[in-house]
PDB file of C-alpha atoms in Angstrom:
ATOM      1  CA  MET A   7      -5.876  20.243   7.346  1.00 63.00           C
ATOM      2  CA  LYS A   8      -2.590  18.247   8.629  1.00 75.00           C
ATOM      3  CA  PRO A   9      -0.347  16.772   5.492  1.00 80.00           C
ATOM      4  CA  PRO A  10      -1.501  13.512   4.930  1.00 82.00           C
ATOM      5  CA  ARG A  11       1.689  10.955   5.692  1.00 90.00           C
ATOM      6  CA  ILE A  12       3.142   8.425   3.597  1.00 93.00           C
ATOM      7  CA  ASP A  13       2.622   5.222   5.277  1.00 91.00           C
ATOM      8  CA  HIS A  14       5.294   2.867   2.655  1.00 94.00           C
ATOM      9  CA  ILE A  15       6.784   2.359  -0.837  1.00 96.00           C
ATOM     10  CA  GLY A  16       6.089  -0.796  -1.923  1.00 95.00           C
ATOM     11  CA  ILE A  17       8.839  -2.611  -4.078  1.00 96.00           C
ATOM     12  CA  VAL A  18       8.201  -6.004  -6.082  1.00 94.00           C
ATOM     13  CA  VAL A  19      10.936  -8.496  -6.625  1.00 96.00           C
ATOM     14  CA  ASP A  20      11.959 -11.523  -8.488  1.00 93.00           C
ATOM     15  CA  GLU A  21      14.020 -12.995  -5.352  1.00 95.00           C
ATOM     16  CA  LEU A  22      13.894 -11.221  -1.885  1.00 96.00           C
ATOM     17  CA  GLU A  23      17.416 -11.866  -0.525  1.00 97.00           C
ATOM     18  CA  PRO A  24      19.385 -10.522  -2.510  1.00 98.00           C
ATOM     19  CA  ALA A  25      16.906  -7.543  -2.229  1.00 97.00           C
ATOM     20  CA  ILE A  26      17.130  -7.445   1.264  1.00 97.00           C
ATOM     21  CA  THR A  27      20.938  -8.118   1.189  1.00 97.00           C
ATOM     22  CA  ALA A  28      20.856  -5.429  -0.827  1.00 96.00           C
ATOM     23  CA  MET A  29      18.387  -2.635   1.152  1.00 97.00           C
ATOM     24  CA  ALA A  30      20.449  -3.380   4.193  1.00 96.00           C
ATOM     25  CA  ARG A  31      23.223  -2.304   2.856  1.00 97.00           C
ATOM     26  CA  MET A  32      21.280   1.495   1.768  1.00 96.00           C
ATOM     27  CA  LEU A  33      19.002   1.365   5.477  1.00 96.00           C
ATOM     28  CA  PRO A  34      21.463   0.017   8.047  1.00 96.00           C
ATOM     29  CA  GLY A  35      20.212  -0.333  11.594  1.00 95.00           C
ATOM     30  CA  ALA A  36      17.082  -0.151  10.154  1.00 96.00           C
ATOM     31  CA  PRO A  37      14.573  -2.590  11.795  1.00 97.00           C
ATOM     32  CA  LEU A  38      13.715  -5.448   9.231  1.00 97.00           C
ATOM     33  CA  HIS A  39      10.380  -7.285   9.574  1.00 96.00           C
ATOM     34  CA  ARG A  40       9.173 -10.165   7.570  1.00 97.00           C
ATOM     35  CA  ARG A  41       5.663 -11.850   6.837  1.00 93.00           C
ATOM     36  CA  SER A  42       4.037 -14.520   5.054  1.00 92.00           C
ATOM     37  CA  LEU A  43       0.921 -13.675   2.849  1.00 88.00           C
ATOM     38  CA  PRO A  44      -0.358 -16.831   1.682  1.00 87.00           C
ATOM     39  CA  GLU A  45      -3.999 -16.020   0.775  1.00 84.00           C
ATOM     40  CA  ALA A  46      -2.443 -12.837  -1.393  1.00 84.00           C
ATOM     41  CA  GLY A  47       0.455 -15.240  -2.475  1.00 87.00           C
ATOM     42  CA  LEU A  48       3.023 -12.557  -1.124  1.00 90.00           C
ATOM     43  CA  GLU A  49       6.100 -12.932   0.861  1.00 94.00           C
ATOM     44  CA  VAL A  50       6.331  -9.325   2.561  1.00 95.00           C
ATOM     45  CA  ALA A  51      10.311  -7.608   3.973  1.00 97.00           C
ATOM     46  CA  GLU A  52       9.715  -4.251   5.284  1.00 96.00           C
ATOM     47  CA  PHE A  53      12.467  -2.343   6.470  1.00 97.00           C
ATOM     48  CA  HIS A  54      11.015   0.611   9.106  1.00 95.00           C
ATOM     49  CA  ALA A  55      13.040   3.186   8.359  1.00 94.00           C
ATOM     50  CA  GLU A  56      12.808   6.896  10.882  1.00 91.00           C
ATOM     51  CA  ASN A  57       9.652   8.465   8.476  1.00 89.00           C
ATOM     52  CA  LEU A  58       8.702   5.080   5.869  1.00 92.00           C
ATOM     53  CA  ILE A  59       8.356   1.411   5.470  1.00 94.00           C
ATOM     54  CA  VAL A  60      10.285   0.061   2.281  1.00 96.00           C
ATOM     55  CA  GLU A  61       7.723  -2.872   1.809  1.00 96.00           C
ATOM     56  CA  LEU A  62       9.903  -5.786  -0.294  1.00 97.00           C
ATOM     57  CA  LEU A  63       7.353  -8.284  -2.373  1.00 95.00           C
ATOM     58  CA  ARG A  64       7.585 -11.351  -3.996  1.00 95.00           C
ATOM     59  CA  TYR A  65       5.097 -13.609  -5.380  1.00 93.00           C
ATOM     60  CA  THR A  66       4.861 -17.468  -4.851  1.00 89.00           C
ATOM     61  CA  ASP A  67       2.832 -19.478  -6.866  1.00 76.00           C
ATOM     62  CA  GLY A  68       0.084 -19.682  -3.977  1.00 65.00           C
ATOM     63  CA  GLY A  69      -2.955 -17.966  -3.147  1.00 63.00           C
ATOM     64  CA  ASP A  70      -5.148 -16.884  -4.988  1.00 70.00           C
ATOM     65  CA  GLY A  71      -3.356 -14.106  -7.404  1.00 77.00           C
ATOM     66  CA  PHE A  72      -4.934 -11.777  -6.384  1.00 81.00           C
ATOM     67  CA  GLY A  73      -2.027  -9.621  -5.282  1.00 83.00           C
ATOM     68  CA  ARG A  74      -0.180 -10.445  -8.505  1.00 84.00           C
ATOM     69  CA  GLU A  75      -3.435  -9.148 -10.296  1.00 85.00           C
ATOM     70  CA  VAL A  76      -3.743  -6.106  -8.551  1.00 87.00           C
ATOM     71  CA  MET A  77      -0.242  -5.324  -8.513  1.00 86.00           C
ATOM     72  CA  GLY A  78       1.008  -6.680 -11.878  1.00 85.00           C
ATOM     73  CA  SER A  79       4.119  -8.801 -12.282  1.00 83.00           C
ATOM     74  CA  ALA A  80       6.934  -6.084 -13.266  1.00 87.00           C
ATOM     75  CA  ALA A  81       9.956  -5.654 -10.532  1.00 91.00           C
ATOM     76  CA  GLY A  82      10.643  -2.455  -9.436  1.00 92.00           C
ATOM     77  CA  VAL A  83       8.681   0.308  -7.323  1.00 93.00           C
ATOM     78  CA  ASN A  84       5.003  -0.720  -7.462  1.00 92.00           C
ATOM     79  CA  HIS A  85       2.921   1.203  -4.876  1.00 95.00           C
ATOM     80  CA  LEU A  86       2.726   4.495  -2.735  1.00 95.00           C
ATOM     81  CA  SER A  87       0.572   3.696   0.618  1.00 95.00           C
ATOM     82  CA  LEU A  88      -0.751   6.829   1.838  1.00 95.00           C
ATOM     83  CA  SER A  89      -1.823   6.455   5.451  1.00 94.00           C
ATOM     84  CA  VAL A  90      -5.593   7.481   6.139  1.00 95.00           C
ATOM     85  CA  THR A  91      -7.175   7.270   9.470  1.00 94.00           C
ATOM     86  CA  ASP A  92     -11.173   6.369   8.632  1.00 95.00           C
ATOM     87  CA  LEU A  93     -10.729   4.317   5.069  1.00 96.00           C
ATOM     88  CA  ASP A  94     -14.383   4.567   4.400  1.00 96.00           C
ATOM     89  CA  ALA A  95     -14.401   8.390   4.777  1.00 95.00           C
ATOM     90  CA  ALA A  96     -11.416   8.267   2.454  1.00 95.00           C
ATOM     91  CA  LEU A  97     -12.548   6.162  -0.041  1.00 97.00           C
ATOM     92  CA  ALA A  98     -16.264   8.874  -0.514  1.00 96.00           C
ATOM     93  CA  GLN A  99     -14.566  11.796  -0.672  1.00 95.00           C
ATOM     94  CA  LEU A 100     -12.389  10.039  -4.309  1.00 95.00           C
ATOM     95  CA  ARG A 101     -15.845   8.451  -4.758  1.00 96.00           C
ATOM     96  CA  ALA A 102     -16.544  12.043  -4.740  1.00 96.00           C
ATOM     97  CA  GLY A 103     -14.703  13.120  -7.308  1.00 94.00           C
ATOM     98  CA  GLY A 104     -15.398  10.397  -8.876  1.00 94.00           C
ATOM     99  CA  LEU A 105     -12.666   7.603  -8.322  1.00 94.00           C
ATOM    100  CA  GLU A 106     -13.077   3.952  -7.502  1.00 96.00           C
ATOM    101  CA  PRO A 107     -11.371   2.130  -5.708  1.00 97.00           C
ATOM    102  CA  LEU A 108     -10.302  -1.649  -7.863  1.00 96.00           C
ATOM    103  CA  ALA A 109     -12.610  -4.306  -7.670  1.00 94.00           C
ATOM    104  CA  GLY A 110     -12.129  -6.749  -4.185  1.00 92.00           C
ATOM    105  CA  PHE A 111     -10.906  -3.594  -1.667  1.00 96.00           C
ATOM    106  CA  PRO A 112     -11.090  -2.462   0.473  1.00 96.00           C
ATOM    107  CA  ARG A 113     -10.239  -5.601   2.054  1.00 94.00           C
ATOM    108  CA  ARG A 114      -7.281  -6.984   4.812  1.00 91.00           C
ATOM    109  CA  GLY A 115      -3.531  -5.817   3.621  1.00 88.00           C
ATOM    110  CA  ALA A 116      -0.117  -6.129   5.219  1.00 84.00           C
ATOM    111  CA  HIS A 117      -0.225  -3.230   7.440  1.00 82.00           C
ATOM    112  CA  GLY A 118      -4.048  -3.051   8.016  1.00 91.00           C
ATOM    113  CA  ARG A 119      -7.099  -2.089   5.827  1.00 95.00           C
ATOM    114  CA  ILE A 120      -6.553  -0.802   2.273  1.00 95.00           C
ATOM    115  CA  ALA A 121      -7.876  -0.079  -0.899  1.00 97.00           C
ATOM    116  CA  PHE A 122      -5.883   0.385  -4.018  1.00 96.00           C
ATOM    117  CA  LEU A 123      -6.510   3.382  -6.676  1.00 96.00           C
ATOM    118  CA  PRO A 124      -6.087   2.090 -10.395  1.00 95.00           C
ATOM    119  CA  ARG A 125      -2.870   3.311 -11.997  1.00 91.00           C
ATOM    120  CA  ASP A 126      -2.680   7.182 -12.150  1.00 89.00           C
ATOM    121  CA  ALA A 127      -2.819   8.394 -15.566  1.00 90.00           C
ATOM    122  CA  VAL A 128      -0.513  11.786 -15.001  1.00 90.00           C
ATOM    123  CA  THR A 129       2.341   9.918 -12.509  1.00 87.00           C
ATOM    124  CA  GLY A 130       2.219   6.515 -13.419  1.00 86.00           C
ATOM    125  CA  LEU A 131       1.550   6.094  -9.893  1.00 88.00           C
ATOM    126  CA  ARG A 132      -0.426   3.114  -8.199  1.00 94.00           C
ATOM    127  CA  PHE A 133      -1.503   4.114  -5.065  1.00 95.00           C
ATOM    128  CA  GLU A 134      -2.690   2.363  -2.251  1.00 96.00           C
ATOM    129  CA  LEU A 135      -4.716   4.053   0.585  1.00 96.00           C
ATOM    130  CA  CYS A 136      -4.042   2.154   4.093  1.00 95.00           C
ATOM    131  CA  GLN A 137      -5.651   2.446   7.401  1.00 95.00           C
ATOM    132  CA  PRO A 138      -3.232   0.865   9.227  1.00 92.00           C
ATOM    133  CA  ASP A 139      -4.481  -1.174  12.462  1.00 88.00           C
ATOM    134  CA  GLY A 140      -5.573   0.646  15.746  1.00 75.00           C
ATOM    135  CA  GLU A 141      -6.802   3.676  13.694  1.00 50.00           C
ATOM    136  CA  ALA A 142     -10.869   4.713  13.198  1.00 42.00           C
ATOM    137  CA  HIS A 143     -13.240   1.926  11.933  1.00 38.00           C
ATOM    138  CA  GLU A 144     -16.078   2.349  10.387  1.00 40.00           C
ATOM    139  CA  GLY A 145     -18.902   4.744  12.392  1.00 34.00           C
ATOM    140  CA  GLU A 146     -15.415   6.411  14.582  1.00 31.00           C
ATOM    141  CA  GLU A 147     -15.469  10.238  13.944  1.00 30.00           C
ATOM    142  CA  PRO A 148     -12.559  10.555  10.924  1.00 30.00           C
ATOM    143  CA  GLU A 149      -9.802  13.015  11.703  1.00 31.00           C
ATOM    144  CA  GLY A 150      -9.038  12.766   8.178  1.00 35.00           C
ATOM    145  CA  GLY A 151      -9.000  11.998   5.014  1.00 40.00           C
ATOM    146  CA  VAL A 152      -7.782  11.803   1.692  1.00 42.00           C
ATOM    147  CA  PRO A 153      -5.321  14.531   1.983  1.00 39.00           C
ATOM    148  CA  ASP A 154      -7.391  17.074  -0.168  1.00 38.00           C
ATOM    149  CA  GLY A 155     -10.038  15.104  -1.178  1.00 38.00           C
ATOM    150  CA  LYS A 156      -9.387  15.231  -4.804  1.00 37.00           C
ATOM    151  CA  ALA A 157      -8.691  12.439  -6.775  1.00 38.00           C
ATOM    152  CA  SER A 158      -5.360  14.076  -8.305  1.00 36.00           C
ATOM    153  CA  GLY A 159      -4.657  13.089 -12.057  1.00 38.00           C
ATOM    154  CA  ALA A 160      -5.576   9.343 -11.688  1.00 37.00           C
ATOM    155  CA  GLU A 161      -8.034   7.627 -14.593  1.00 36.00           C
ATOM    156  CA  ARG A 162     -11.423   8.666 -12.847  1.00 32.00           C
ATOM    157  CA  SER A 163     -14.684   5.987 -13.708  1.00 34.00           C
ATOM    158  CA  SER A 164     -17.969   6.700 -14.576  1.00 30.00           C
TER     159      SER A 164
END
């Protein structure tokens, strides 16, 4: 089994422009991509480093409030996104271990199909599974799912 790939780190910021300036100083030369997710009430700035995407997230007043409801309002590191080739298969593995995604998932996200999981009780991290655009879809043979099929120390639902 090959090691998991971290797709991106999501960081909630109060003001996008100063955060972009600060991140650009730390990641010189990293391409910057911007996108708007009005349905989730988010403005996104992504720095594409060689091995990882750093995603800056700013809430807007628009949208259905789903983004803020799922990710919370606190500024700072918000989530670690793990890339999976088949989101449905990865979620099935986690469900077999007693871990359910948050309500409303899977759904479309900035990078593809996503599912957020409850905050991990051991590390305090919020994990997101992301099946990037162009990866396998339901009915296709999965190349890999969750790293070891275990739900780690995350909160388990009954």
